[in-house]
């Protein structure tokens, strides 16, 4: 199904469909501690593959925040949080609510996507 011009419209539609269908289950793509926990396993896998080595930098794309929160959780679990690993978030131009939130020091909701 394709619906909406922006993510919020699509998410509202998904939630409506779930309300209309009692056997349907809504799964958030980012706003759930279980999603973060699952994403933290990425760092577990990196740790296993690198054995004793530690990466200098981890780069990920950012949308809703679930991936980066999971990566941070994984860094903590693997005792890598204080190892001077750069975690770089790449965000879509014109939909940069993560960057604006970091600069503001609180959650920022964009009025629209500008690009």
PDB file of C-alpha atoms in Angstrom, residues 25-64:
ATOM      1  CA  UNK A  25      -0.724  -5.336  15.016  1.00  0.00           C
ATOM      2  CA  UNK A  26       0.972  -1.958  14.622  1.00  0.00           C
ATOM      3  CA  UNK A  27       4.779  -1.994  14.814  1.00  0.00           C
ATOM      4  CA  UNK A  28       6.563   1.329  15.183  1.00  0.00           C
ATOM      5  CA  UNK A  29       9.616   1.706  12.962  1.00  0.00           C
ATOM      6  CA  UNK A  30      11.484   3.602  15.677  1.00  0.00           C
ATOM      7  CA  UNK A  31       9.474   4.690  18.734  1.00  0.00           C
ATOM      8  CA  UNK A  32       9.734   1.584  20.889  1.00  0.00           C
ATOM      9  CA  UNK A  33      12.349   0.337  23.352  1.00  0.00           C
ATOM     10  CA  UNK A  34      12.130  -3.143  21.821  1.00  0.00           C
ATOM     11  CA  UNK A  35      13.066  -1.704  18.424  1.00  0.00           C
ATOM     12  CA  UNK A  36      16.063   0.017  20.007  1.00  0.00           C
ATOM     13  CA  UNK A  37      17.048  -3.204  21.761  1.00  0.00           C
ATOM     14  CA  UNK A  38      16.877  -5.087  18.469  1.00  0.00           C
ATOM     15  CA  UNK A  39      18.963  -2.442  16.733  1.00  0.00           C
ATOM     16  CA  UNK A  40      21.533  -2.632  19.533  1.00  0.00           C
ATOM     17  CA  UNK A  41      22.377  -6.124  18.291  1.00  0.00           C
ATOM     18  CA  UNK A  42      24.049  -4.492  15.279  1.00  0.00           C
ATOM     19  CA  UNK A  43      26.884  -3.451  17.590  1.00  0.00           C
ATOM     20  CA  UNK A  44      26.991  -6.982  19.047  1.00  0.00           C
ATOM     21  CA  UNK A  45      27.506  -8.325  15.512  1.00  0.00           C
ATOM     22  CA  UNK A  46      30.146  -5.718  14.691  1.00  0.00           C
ATOM     23  CA  UNK A  47      31.968  -6.607  17.912  1.00  0.00           C
ATOM     24  CA  UNK A  48      31.948 -10.314  17.048  1.00  0.00           C
ATOM     25  CA  UNK A  49      33.161  -9.717  13.497  1.00  0.00           C
ATOM     26  CA  UNK A  50      35.934  -7.325  14.514  1.00  0.00           C
ATOM     27  CA  UNK A  51      36.977  -9.557  17.430  1.00  0.00           C
ATOM     28  CA  UNK A  52      39.381  -7.385  19.470  1.00  0.00           C
ATOM     29  CA  UNK A  53      39.375  -4.378  17.119  1.00  0.00           C
ATOM     30  CA  UNK A  54      37.191  -1.357  17.775  1.00  0.00           C
ATOM     31  CA  UNK A  55      35.924   0.831  14.916  1.00  0.00           C
ATOM     32  CA  UNK A  56      36.996   4.475  14.753  1.00  0.00           C
ATOM     33  CA  UNK A  57      33.664   5.554  13.349  1.00  0.00           C
ATOM     34  CA  UNK A  58      30.121   4.277  12.830  1.00  0.00           C
ATOM     35  CA  UNK A  59      27.926   6.035  10.265  1.00  0.00           C
ATOM     36  CA  UNK A  60      24.172   5.603   9.987  1.00  0.00           C
ATOM     37  CA  UNK A  61      21.241   7.322   8.373  1.00  0.00           C
ATOM     38  CA  UNK A  62      18.725   8.936  10.701  1.00  0.00           C
ATOM     39  CA  UNK A  63      14.975   9.167  10.319  1.00  0.00           C
ATOM     40  CA  UNK A  64      12.894   8.470  13.387  1.00  0.00           C
TER      41      UNK A  64
END
